[in-house]
mmCIF file of N, CA and C and ligand atoms in Angstrom:
data_model
loop_
_atom_site.group_PDB
_atom_site.id
_atom_site.type_symbol
_atom_site.label_atom_id
_atom_site.label_comp_id
_atom_site.label_asym_id
_atom_site.label_seq_id
_atom_site.Cartn_x
_atom_site.Cartn_y
_atom_site.Cartn_z
ATOM 1 N N MET A 1 2.999 -9.216 116.140
ATOM 2 C CA MET A 1 1.808 -8.716 116.239
ATOM 3 C C MET A 1 0.776 -9.713 115.953
ATOM 4 N N ARG A 2 0.075 -9.899 116.905
ATOM 5 C CA ARG A 2 -1.080 -11.070 116.654
ATOM 6 C C ARG A 2 -2.504 -10.800 116.285
ATOM 7 N N ASN A 3 -2.772 -9.480 116.510
ATOM 8 C CA ASN A 3 -4.048 -8.883 116.210
ATOM 9 C C ASN A 3 -4.337 -8.446 114.714
ATOM 10 N N PRO A 4 -4.869 -9.179 113.903
ATOM 11 C CA PRO A 4 -5.024 -8.766 112.461
ATOM 12 C C PRO A 4 -5.360 -7.443 112.115
ATOM 13 N N MET A 5 -6.394 -6.860 113.050
ATOM 14 C CA MET A 5 -6.596 -5.571 112.847
ATOM 15 C C MET A 5 -5.629 -4.447 113.252
ATOM 16 N N ALA A 6 -4.704 -4.796 113.947
ATOM 17 C CA ALA A 6 -3.653 -3.950 114.246
ATOM 18 C C ALA A 6 -2.746 -3.871 113.188
ATOM 19 N N VAL A 7 -2.852 -5.062 112.302
ATOM 20 C CA VAL A 7 -1.535 -5.450 111.249
ATOM 21 C C VAL A 7 -2.442 -4.281 110.095
ATOM 22 N N LEU A 8 -3.668 -4.624 110.027
ATOM 23 C CA LEU A 8 -4.352 -3.872 109.052
ATOM 24 C C LEU A 8 -4.073 -2.491 109.141
ATOM 25 N N LEU A 9 -4.334 -1.960 110.321
ATOM 26 C CA LEU A 9 -3.987 -0.446 110.524
ATOM 27 C C LEU A 9 -2.866 -0.014 110.213
ATOM 28 N N MET A 10 -1.714 -0.702 110.601
ATOM 29 C CA MET A 10 -0.419 -0.192 110.460
ATOM 30 C C MET A 10 -0.276 -0.171 108.584
ATOM 31 N N ALA A 11 -0.767 -1.097 108.176
ATOM 32 C CA ALA A 11 -0.625 -1.119 106.654
ATOM 33 C C ALA A 11 -1.315 -0.055 106.129
ATOM 34 N N LEU A 12 -2.333 0.362 106.449
ATOM 35 C CA LEU A 12 -3.192 1.440 106.067
ATOM 36 C C LEU A 12 -2.393 2.661 106.188
ATOM 37 N N ALA A 13 -1.760 2.985 107.569
ATOM 38 C CA ALA A 13 -1.170 4.278 107.967
ATOM 39 C C ALA A 13 0.278 4.209 107.362
ATOM 40 N N ALA A 14 0.781 3.005 106.693
ATOM 41 C CA ALA A 14 1.890 3.254 105.820
ATOM 42 C C ALA A 14 1.808 3.774 104.655
ATOM 43 N N ALA A 15 0.383 3.190 104.092
ATOM 44 C CA ALA A 15 0.172 3.386 102.756
ATOM 45 C C ALA A 15 -0.897 4.526 102.729
ATOM 46 N N PRO A 16 -0.673 5.833 102.558
ATOM 47 C CA PRO A 16 -1.734 6.813 102.539
ATOM 48 C C PRO A 16 -2.661 6.358 101.534
ATOM 49 N N HIS A 17 -3.999 6.675 101.849
ATOM 50 C CA HIS A 17 -4.954 6.337 101.021
ATOM 51 C C HIS A 17 -4.886 6.685 99.613
ATOM 52 N N GLY A 18 -4.870 5.589 98.707
ATOM 53 C CA GLY A 18 -5.047 5.860 97.483
ATOM 54 C C GLY A 18 -3.916 6.748 96.633
ATOM 55 N N VAL A 19 -2.856 6.874 97.246
ATOM 56 C CA VAL A 19 -1.928 7.693 96.819
ATOM 57 C C VAL A 19 -0.605 6.681 95.852
ATOM 58 N N ASN A 20 -1.027 7.019 94.300
ATOM 59 C CA ASN A 20 0.147 6.102 93.852
ATOM 60 C C ASN A 20 1.011 7.096 92.926
ATOM 61 N N ALA A 21 1.593 6.621 92.077
ATOM 62 C CA ALA A 21 2.822 7.118 91.378
ATOM 63 C C ALA A 21 2.074 8.139 90.318
ATOM 64 N N GLN A 22 0.859 7.810 89.765
ATOM 65 C CA GLN A 22 0.164 8.707 88.965
ATOM 66 C C GLN A 22 -0.352 9.699 89.626
ATOM 67 N N ASP A 23 -0.938 9.687 90.895
ATOM 68 C CA ASP A 23 -1.251 10.841 91.597
ATOM 69 C C ASP A 23 -0.247 11.784 92.072
ATOM 70 N N LEU A 24 1.232 11.093 92.301
ATOM 71 C CA LEU A 24 2.165 12.033 92.600
ATOM 72 C C LEU A 24 2.562 12.754 91.061
ATOM 73 N N ALA A 25 2.308 12.112 90.013
ATOM 74 C CA ALA A 25 2.960 12.958 88.679
ATOM 75 C C ALA A 25 1.752 14.023 88.667
ATOM 76 N N HIS A 26 0.628 13.955 88.848
ATOM 77 C CA HIS A 26 -0.508 14.723 88.693
ATOM 78 C C HIS A 26 -0.266 16.030 89.521
ATOM 79 N N GLY A 27 0.067 15.766 90.920
ATOM 80 C CA GLY A 27 0.268 16.670 91.947
ATOM 81 C C GLY A 27 1.473 17.375 91.395
ATOM 82 N N LYS A 28 2.425 17.069 90.925
ATOM 83 C CA LYS A 28 3.473 17.680 90.265
ATOM 84 C C LYS A 28 2.979 18.785 89.306
ATOM 85 N N ALA A 29 2.292 18.106 88.234
ATOM 86 C CA ALA A 29 1.725 19.067 87.022
ATOM 87 C C ALA A 29 0.966 20.428 87.756
ATOM 88 N N VAL A 30 0.097 19.941 88.960
ATOM 89 C CA VAL A 30 -0.741 20.911 89.560
ATOM 90 C C VAL A 30 0.223 21.968 90.187
ATOM 91 N N TYR A 31 1.236 21.687 90.838
ATOM 92 C CA TYR A 31 2.212 22.458 91.459
ATOM 93 C C TYR A 31 2.793 23.388 90.101
ATOM 94 N N ASP A 32 3.400 22.766 89.013
ATOM 95 C CA ASP A 32 3.872 23.548 88.012
ATOM 96 C C ASP A 32 3.058 24.500 87.410
ATOM 97 N N LEU A 33 1.807 24.461 87.442
ATOM 98 C CA LEU A 33 1.049 25.022 86.835
ATOM 99 C C LEU A 33 0.609 26.327 87.614
ATOM 100 N N TRP A 34 0.428 25.991 88.990
ATOM 101 C CA TRP A 34 -0.082 27.076 89.909
ATOM 102 C C TRP A 34 1.018 27.505 91.014
ATOM 103 N N CYS A 35 1.759 27.009 91.349
ATOM 104 C CA CYS A 35 2.550 27.103 92.491
ATOM 105 C C CYS A 35 4.019 27.800 91.949
ATOM 106 N N ALA A 36 4.716 26.773 91.136
ATOM 107 C CA ALA A 36 6.180 27.107 90.825
ATOM 108 C C ALA A 36 6.267 28.713 90.368
ATOM 109 N N PRO A 37 5.223 29.173 89.683
ATOM 110 C CA PRO A 37 5.598 30.645 89.415
ATOM 111 C C PRO A 37 6.099 31.441 90.459
ATOM 112 N N CYS A 38 5.545 31.118 91.752
ATOM 113 C CA CYS A 38 6.027 32.029 93.057
ATOM 114 C C CYS A 38 6.911 30.943 94.020
ATOM 115 N N HIS A 39 6.789 29.648 93.757
ATOM 116 C CA HIS A 39 7.681 28.904 94.984
ATOM 117 C C HIS A 39 8.564 28.071 94.156
ATOM 118 N N ALA A 40 8.872 28.411 92.959
ATOM 119 C CA ALA A 40 10.172 27.511 92.538
ATOM 120 C C ALA A 40 11.532 28.087 93.062
ATOM 121 N N PRO A 41 12.627 27.402 93.130
ATOM 122 C CA PRO A 41 13.829 27.706 93.737
ATOM 123 C C PRO A 41 14.276 28.956 92.841
ATOM 124 N N GLY A 42 15.003 30.001 93.405
ATOM 125 C CA GLY A 42 15.565 31.011 92.566
ATOM 126 C C GLY A 42 15.060 32.519 93.249
ATOM 127 N N ARG A 43 15.701 33.551 93.365
ATOM 128 C CA ARG A 43 15.264 34.524 93.560
ATOM 129 C C ARG A 43 14.180 35.391 93.050
ATOM 130 N N LYS A 44 14.010 34.959 91.696
ATOM 131 C CA LYS A 44 12.915 35.786 91.236
ATOM 132 C C LYS A 44 11.438 35.338 91.372
ATOM 133 N N HIS A 45 11.221 34.278 92.379
ATOM 134 C CA HIS A 45 10.176 33.796 92.601
ATOM 135 C C HIS A 45 9.448 34.292 94.075
ATOM 136 N N PRO A 46 8.665 35.446 94.058
ATOM 137 C CA PRO A 46 8.369 35.957 95.311
ATOM 138 C C PRO A 46 7.958 34.951 96.534
ATOM 139 N N GLY A 47 7.364 33.957 96.435
ATOM 140 C CA GLY A 47 6.899 33.100 97.490
ATOM 141 C C GLY A 47 8.503 32.575 98.141
ATOM 142 N N THR A 48 9.287 32.076 97.349
ATOM 143 C CA THR A 48 10.579 31.692 97.504
ATOM 144 C C THR A 48 11.430 32.796 98.432
ATOM 145 N N GLN A 49 11.239 34.002 97.748
ATOM 146 C CA GLN A 49 11.737 35.111 98.334
ATOM 147 C C GLN A 49 11.099 35.624 99.967
ATOM 148 N N ALA A 50 10.132 35.258 99.891
ATOM 149 C CA ALA A 50 9.507 35.719 101.421
ATOM 150 C C ALA A 50 9.601 34.628 102.222
ATOM 151 N N LEU A 51 9.519 33.284 101.839
ATOM 152 C CA LEU A 51 10.159 32.008 102.714
ATOM 153 C C LEU A 51 11.298 32.142 103.037
ATOM 154 N N ASP A 52 12.450 32.609 102.123
ATOM 155 C CA ASP A 52 13.770 32.634 102.437
ATOM 156 C C ASP A 52 13.963 33.570 103.695
ATOM 157 N N ILE A 53 13.335 34.718 103.648
ATOM 158 C CA ILE A 53 13.250 35.892 104.587
ATOM 159 C C ILE A 53 12.759 35.271 106.241
ATOM 160 N N VAL A 54 11.463 34.538 105.904
ATOM 161 C CA VAL A 54 10.696 34.170 107.098
ATOM 162 C C VAL A 54 11.643 33.154 107.813
ATOM 163 N N TYR A 55 12.546 32.004 107.143
ATOM 164 C CA TYR A 55 13.008 31.186 107.842
ATOM 165 C C TYR A 55 14.630 31.500 107.714
ATOM 166 N N LYS A 56 14.928 32.361 107.179
ATOM 167 C CA LYS A 56 16.342 32.856 107.577
ATOM 168 C C LYS A 56 17.465 31.877 107.177
ATOM 169 N N GLY A 57 17.149 30.895 106.020
ATOM 170 C CA GLY A 57 17.964 29.619 105.860
ATOM 171 C C GLY A 57 17.858 28.618 106.602
ATOM 172 N N GLU A 58 16.984 28.650 107.833
ATOM 173 C CA GLU A 58 16.689 27.326 108.460
ATOM 174 C C GLU A 58 15.999 26.295 107.779
ATOM 175 N N LYS A 59 15.175 26.721 106.951
ATOM 176 C CA LYS A 59 14.356 25.790 105.755
ATOM 177 C C LYS A 59 14.895 26.336 104.354
ATOM 178 N N PRO A 60 14.692 25.539 103.456
ATOM 179 C CA PRO A 60 14.749 26.006 102.045
ATOM 180 C C PRO A 60 13.778 26.873 101.648
ATOM 181 N N GLY A 61 13.940 27.965 100.812
ATOM 182 C CA GLY A 61 12.906 29.032 100.620
ATOM 183 C C GLY A 61 11.860 28.425 99.622
ATOM 184 N N SER A 62 12.350 27.507 98.767
ATOM 185 C CA SER A 62 11.542 26.766 97.923
ATOM 186 C C SER A 62 10.469 25.794 98.299
ATOM 187 N N LEU A 63 9.264 25.671 98.036
ATOM 188 C CA LEU A 63 8.523 24.697 98.812
ATOM 189 C C LEU A 63 8.770 23.194 98.153
ATOM 190 N N GLU A 64 9.349 23.056 96.831
ATOM 191 C CA GLU A 64 9.745 21.864 96.356
ATOM 192 C C GLU A 64 10.783 21.350 96.869
ATOM 193 N N GLN A 65 11.640 22.137 97.510
ATOM 194 C CA GLN A 65 12.886 21.588 98.313
ATOM 195 C C GLN A 65 12.717 21.400 100.087
ATOM 196 N N ARG A 66 11.403 21.559 100.434
ATOM 197 C CA ARG A 66 10.932 21.289 101.715
ATOM 198 C C ARG A 66 10.959 19.906 102.267
ATOM 199 N N LEU A 67 11.297 19.597 103.263
ATOM 200 C CA LEU A 67 11.122 18.036 103.572
ATOM 201 C C LEU A 67 10.460 18.223 104.786
ATOM 202 N N ASP A 68 9.344 19.173 105.280
ATOM 203 C CA ASP A 68 8.625 19.164 106.387
ATOM 204 C C ASP A 68 6.897 19.544 106.020
ATOM 205 N N LEU A 69 6.918 19.430 104.727
ATOM 206 C CA LEU A 69 5.361 19.723 104.431
ATOM 207 C C LEU A 69 4.392 18.605 104.524
ATOM 208 N N THR A 70 3.243 18.849 105.009
ATOM 209 C CA THR A 70 2.096 17.826 104.962
ATOM 210 C C THR A 70 0.935 18.132 104.300
ATOM 211 N N PRO A 71 0.184 17.203 103.931
ATOM 212 C CA PRO A 71 -0.892 17.659 103.080
ATOM 213 C C PRO A 71 -1.865 18.557 103.720
ATOM 214 N N GLU A 72 -1.843 18.276 105.238
ATOM 215 C CA GLU A 72 -2.859 19.464 105.486
ATOM 216 C C GLU A 72 -2.288 20.660 105.772
ATOM 217 N N LEU A 73 -1.361 21.219 105.918
ATOM 218 C CA LEU A 73 -0.688 22.108 105.928
ATOM 219 C C LEU A 73 -0.544 22.802 104.480
ATOM 220 N N VAL A 74 -0.458 22.090 103.458
ATOM 221 C CA VAL A 74 -0.696 22.559 101.835
ATOM 222 C C VAL A 74 -1.897 22.956 101.858
ATOM 223 N N ALA A 75 -2.815 22.209 102.146
ATOM 224 C CA ALA A 75 -4.465 22.288 101.911
ATOM 225 C C ALA A 75 -4.814 23.657 102.687
ATOM 226 N N THR A 76 -4.479 23.774 103.826
ATOM 227 C CA THR A 76 -4.556 25.170 104.369
ATOM 228 C C THR A 76 -4.339 26.224 103.684
ATOM 229 N N PHE A 77 -3.232 26.397 103.294
ATOM 230 C CA PHE A 77 -2.712 27.741 102.850
ATOM 231 C C PHE A 77 -3.365 27.750 101.300
ATOM 232 N N VAL A 78 -3.480 26.553 100.638
ATOM 233 C CA VAL A 78 -3.937 26.821 99.370
ATOM 234 C C VAL A 78 -5.612 27.147 99.458
ATOM 235 N N ARG A 79 -6.488 26.793 100.371
ATOM 236 C CA ARG A 79 -7.741 27.212 100.549
ATOM 237 C C ARG A 79 -7.656 28.567 101.197
ATOM 238 N N THR A 80 -6.743 29.212 102.000
ATOM 239 C CA THR A 80 -6.770 30.125 102.773
ATOM 240 C C THR A 80 -6.202 31.223 102.032
ATOM 241 N N GLY A 81 -4.939 31.058 101.475
ATOM 242 C CA GLY A 81 -4.287 32.069 100.935
ATOM 243 C C GLY A 81 -3.268 32.722 102.102
ATOM 244 N N VAL A 82 -2.243 33.493 101.682
ATOM 245 C CA VAL A 82 -1.631 34.196 102.959
ATOM 246 C C VAL A 82 -0.699 35.563 102.078
ATOM 247 N N SER A 83 -0.650 36.612 102.706
ATOM 248 C CA SER A 83 0.171 37.775 102.171
ATOM 249 C C SER A 83 -0.468 37.779 100.720
ATOM 250 N N ILE A 84 0.465 37.912 99.926
ATOM 251 C CA ILE A 84 0.270 38.072 98.360
ATOM 252 C C ILE A 84 -0.256 36.747 97.905
ATOM 253 N N MET A 85 -0.213 35.609 98.508
ATOM 254 C CA MET A 85 -0.525 34.222 97.913
ATOM 255 C C MET A 85 -2.190 34.371 98.046
ATOM 256 N N PRO A 86 -2.556 34.422 96.756
ATOM 257 C CA PRO A 86 -4.256 34.245 96.754
ATOM 258 C C PRO A 86 -4.605 32.705 97.318
ATOM 259 N N PHE A 87 -5.933 32.598 97.657
ATOM 260 C CA PHE A 87 -6.582 31.456 97.994
ATOM 261 C C PHE A 87 -7.040 30.718 96.450
ATOM 262 N N PHE A 88 -7.088 29.526 96.509
ATOM 263 C CA PHE A 88 -7.465 28.701 95.219
ATOM 264 C C PHE A 88 -8.927 28.117 95.507
ATOM 265 N N ARG A 89 -9.586 28.372 94.472
ATOM 266 C CA ARG A 89 -11.249 27.829 94.346
ATOM 267 C C ARG A 89 -11.266 26.567 93.967
ATOM 268 N N LYS A 90 -12.129 25.870 94.344
ATOM 269 C CA LYS A 90 -12.211 24.596 93.762
ATOM 270 C C LYS A 90 -12.298 24.174 92.415
ATOM 271 N N THR A 91 -12.756 25.651 91.833
ATOM 272 C CA THR A 91 -12.916 25.344 90.091
ATOM 273 C C THR A 91 -11.530 25.281 89.676
ATOM 274 N N GLU A 92 -10.548 25.795 90.457
ATOM 275 C CA GLU A 92 -9.259 26.052 89.900
ATOM 276 C C GLU A 92 -8.378 24.853 90.239
ATOM 277 N N ILE A 93 -8.232 24.701 91.641
ATOM 278 C CA ILE A 93 -7.647 23.524 92.015
ATOM 279 C C ILE A 93 -8.969 22.575 92.937
ATOM 280 N N SER A 94 -9.145 21.552 92.082
ATOM 281 C CA SER A 94 -10.474 20.598 92.707
ATOM 282 C C SER A 94 -9.729 19.909 94.021
ATOM 283 N N ASP A 95 -10.604 19.208 94.944
ATOM 284 C CA ASP A 95 -10.235 18.583 96.062
ATOM 285 C C ASP A 95 -9.240 17.468 95.582
ATOM 286 N N THR A 96 -9.575 16.685 94.428
ATOM 287 C CA THR A 96 -8.462 15.601 94.020
ATOM 288 C C THR A 96 -7.034 16.561 93.611
ATOM 289 N N ASP A 97 -7.416 17.497 92.939
ATOM 290 C CA ASP A 97 -5.787 18.214 92.502
ATOM 291 C C ASP A 97 -5.297 18.243 93.788
ATOM 292 N N LEU A 98 -6.100 18.806 94.687
ATOM 293 C CA LEU A 98 -5.227 19.302 96.099
ATOM 294 C C LEU A 98 -4.794 18.046 96.836
ATOM 295 N N ALA A 99 -5.639 17.100 96.723
ATOM 296 C CA ALA A 99 -4.947 16.042 97.565
ATOM 297 C C ALA A 99 -3.375 15.364 96.854
ATOM 298 N N ASP A 100 -3.755 15.404 95.542
ATOM 299 C CA ASP A 100 -2.370 14.784 94.842
ATOM 300 C C ASP A 100 -1.061 16.225 95.055
ATOM 301 N N LEU A 101 -1.359 17.194 94.740
ATOM 302 C CA LEU A 101 -0.668 18.267 95.248
ATOM 303 C C LEU A 101 0.229 18.068 96.558
ATOM 304 N N GLY A 102 -0.882 18.031 97.610
ATOM 305 C CA GLY A 102 -0.211 17.691 98.965
ATOM 306 C C GLY A 102 0.632 16.312 99.245
ATOM 307 N N ALA A 103 0.271 15.394 98.491
ATOM 308 C CA ALA A 103 1.016 14.368 98.644
ATOM 309 C C ALA A 103 2.401 14.497 97.871
ATOM 310 N N TRP A 104 2.544 15.170 96.672
ATOM 311 C CA TRP A 104 3.475 15.252 96.127
ATOM 312 C C TRP A 104 4.699 16.202 96.960
ATOM 313 N N LEU A 105 4.138 17.225 97.537
ATOM 314 C CA LEU A 105 4.919 18.093 98.368
ATOM 315 C C LEU A 105 5.477 17.596 99.411
ATOM 316 N N SER A 106 4.619 16.434 99.918
ATOM 317 C CA SER A 106 5.009 15.707 101.201
ATOM 318 C C SER A 106 5.856 14.692 101.105
ATOM 319 N N LYS A 107 6.296 14.401 99.939
ATOM 320 C CA LYS A 107 6.874 13.094 99.703
ATOM 321 C C LYS A 107 8.069 13.416 98.895
ATOM 322 N N PRO A 108 9.032 14.121 99.645
ATOM 323 C CA PRO A 108 10.325 14.667 98.942
ATOM 324 C C PRO A 108 11.087 13.343 98.506
ATOM 325 N N LEU A 109 11.090 12.132 99.323
ATOM 326 C CA LEU A 109 12.037 11.059 98.741
ATOM 327 C C LEU A 109 11.581 10.540 97.346
ATOM 328 N N GLU A 110 10.221 10.851 97.040
ATOM 329 C CA GLU A 110 9.661 10.116 95.705
ATOM 330 C C GLU A 110 9.703 11.294 94.711
ATOM 331 N N ARG A 111 10.092 12.324 94.920
ATOM 332 C CA ARG A 111 10.145 13.256 93.600
ATOM 333 C C ARG A 111 11.279 13.108 92.955
HETATM 334 C C1 HEC B 201 1.439 34.869 93.807
HETATM 335 C C2 HEC B 201 2.525 34.222 94.521
HETATM 336 C C3 HEC B 201 2.021 32.720 94.931
HETATM 337 C C4 HEC B 201 1.332 31.636 94.374
HETATM 338 C C5 HEC B 201 0.914 31.822 92.976
HETATM 339 C C6 HEC B 201 1.223 30.735 95.253
HETATM 340 N N1 HEC B 201 1.902 31.051 96.481
HETATM 341 FE FE1 HEC B 201 2.135 30.135 98.256
HETATM 342 N N2 HEC B 201 3.096 31.706 99.287
HETATM 343 C C7 HEC B 201 3.454 32.949 98.628
HETATM 344 C C8 HEC B 201 3.927 33.729 99.464
HETATM 345 C C9 HEC B 201 4.419 35.080 99.515
HETATM 346 C C10 HEC B 201 4.159 33.144 100.777
HETATM 347 C C11 HEC B 201 4.768 33.201 102.187
HETATM 348 C C12 HEC B 201 4.004 34.433 102.467
HETATM 349 C C13 HEC B 201 4.364 35.059 104.030
HETATM 350 O O1 HEC B 201 4.584 34.460 104.941
HETATM 351 O O2 HEC B 201 5.001 36.105 104.023
HETATM 352 C C14 HEC B 201 3.359 31.787 100.616
HETATM 353 C C15 HEC B 201 3.313 30.470 101.319
HETATM 354 C C16 HEC B 201 2.907 29.639 101.317
HETATM 355 C C17 HEC B 201 2.836 28.584 102.237
HETATM 356 C C18 HEC B 201 3.273 28.542 103.525
HETATM 357 C C19 HEC B 201 5.192 28.239 103.838
HETATM 358 C C20 HEC B 201 5.524 28.322 105.089
HETATM 359 O O3 HEC B 201 6.072 27.499 105.840
HETATM 360 O O4 HEC B 201 4.999 29.101 105.854
HETATM 361 C C21 HEC B 201 2.567 27.298 101.516
HETATM 362 C C22 HEC B 201 2.224 25.939 102.058
HETATM 363 C C23 HEC B 201 1.971 27.498 100.199
HETATM 364 N N3 HEC B 201 2.491 28.993 99.935
HETATM 365 C C24 HEC B 201 1.703 26.625 99.212
HETATM 366 C C25 HEC B 201 1.606 27.125 97.981
HETATM 367 C C26 HEC B 201 0.888 26.162 96.976
HETATM 368 C C27 HEC B 201 0.863 24.676 97.231
HETATM 369 C C28 HEC B 201 0.714 27.118 95.673
HETATM 370 C C29 HEC B 201 -0.034 26.622 94.532
HETATM 371 C C30 HEC B 201 -1.278 25.730 94.807
HETATM 372 C C31 HEC B 201 0.994 28.448 96.018
HETATM 373 N N4 HEC B 201 1.430 28.370 97.295
HETATM 374 C C32 HEC B 201 1.114 29.240 95.034
HETATM 375 C C33 HEC B 201 2.826 33.033 97.415
HETATM 376 C C34 HEC B 201 2.384 32.371 96.433
#
């Protein structure tokens, strides 16, 4: 790779903007507070139960066990809501909280 700009762009693509271990830990804390009551593993959580039915075992019912989530998908659901899932206001989950939450849910190997 001779083009320094291309090298820089590849490095930026490989290291998502500003996400570090502290951000991921914060993302998990946001998840534990707002999402785990519905999305933690186990049948007593309504989100996990609903997604078990939606995916019929093709994907894990619990969000924290999913390998296919992206920050964009997480952000869409969090700001819009679906079925019994409420949407969350920026006073509840700020844009920074949401970025860290999306990063944590999208990085299964670093959880
Ligand atoms: C009151 C329970 C509840 C809470 C709290 C909740 N959810 Fe949900 N969520 C659901 C339910 C139920 C569904 C499945 C709806 C359906 O498709 O039938 C869902 C679906 C989703 C989906 C879509 C998954 C897919 O593959 O279709 C995402 C992403 C999601 N929730 C993220 C979150 C995040 C992130 C939080 C925390 C900020 C959160 N949810 C909080 C109940 C909840």
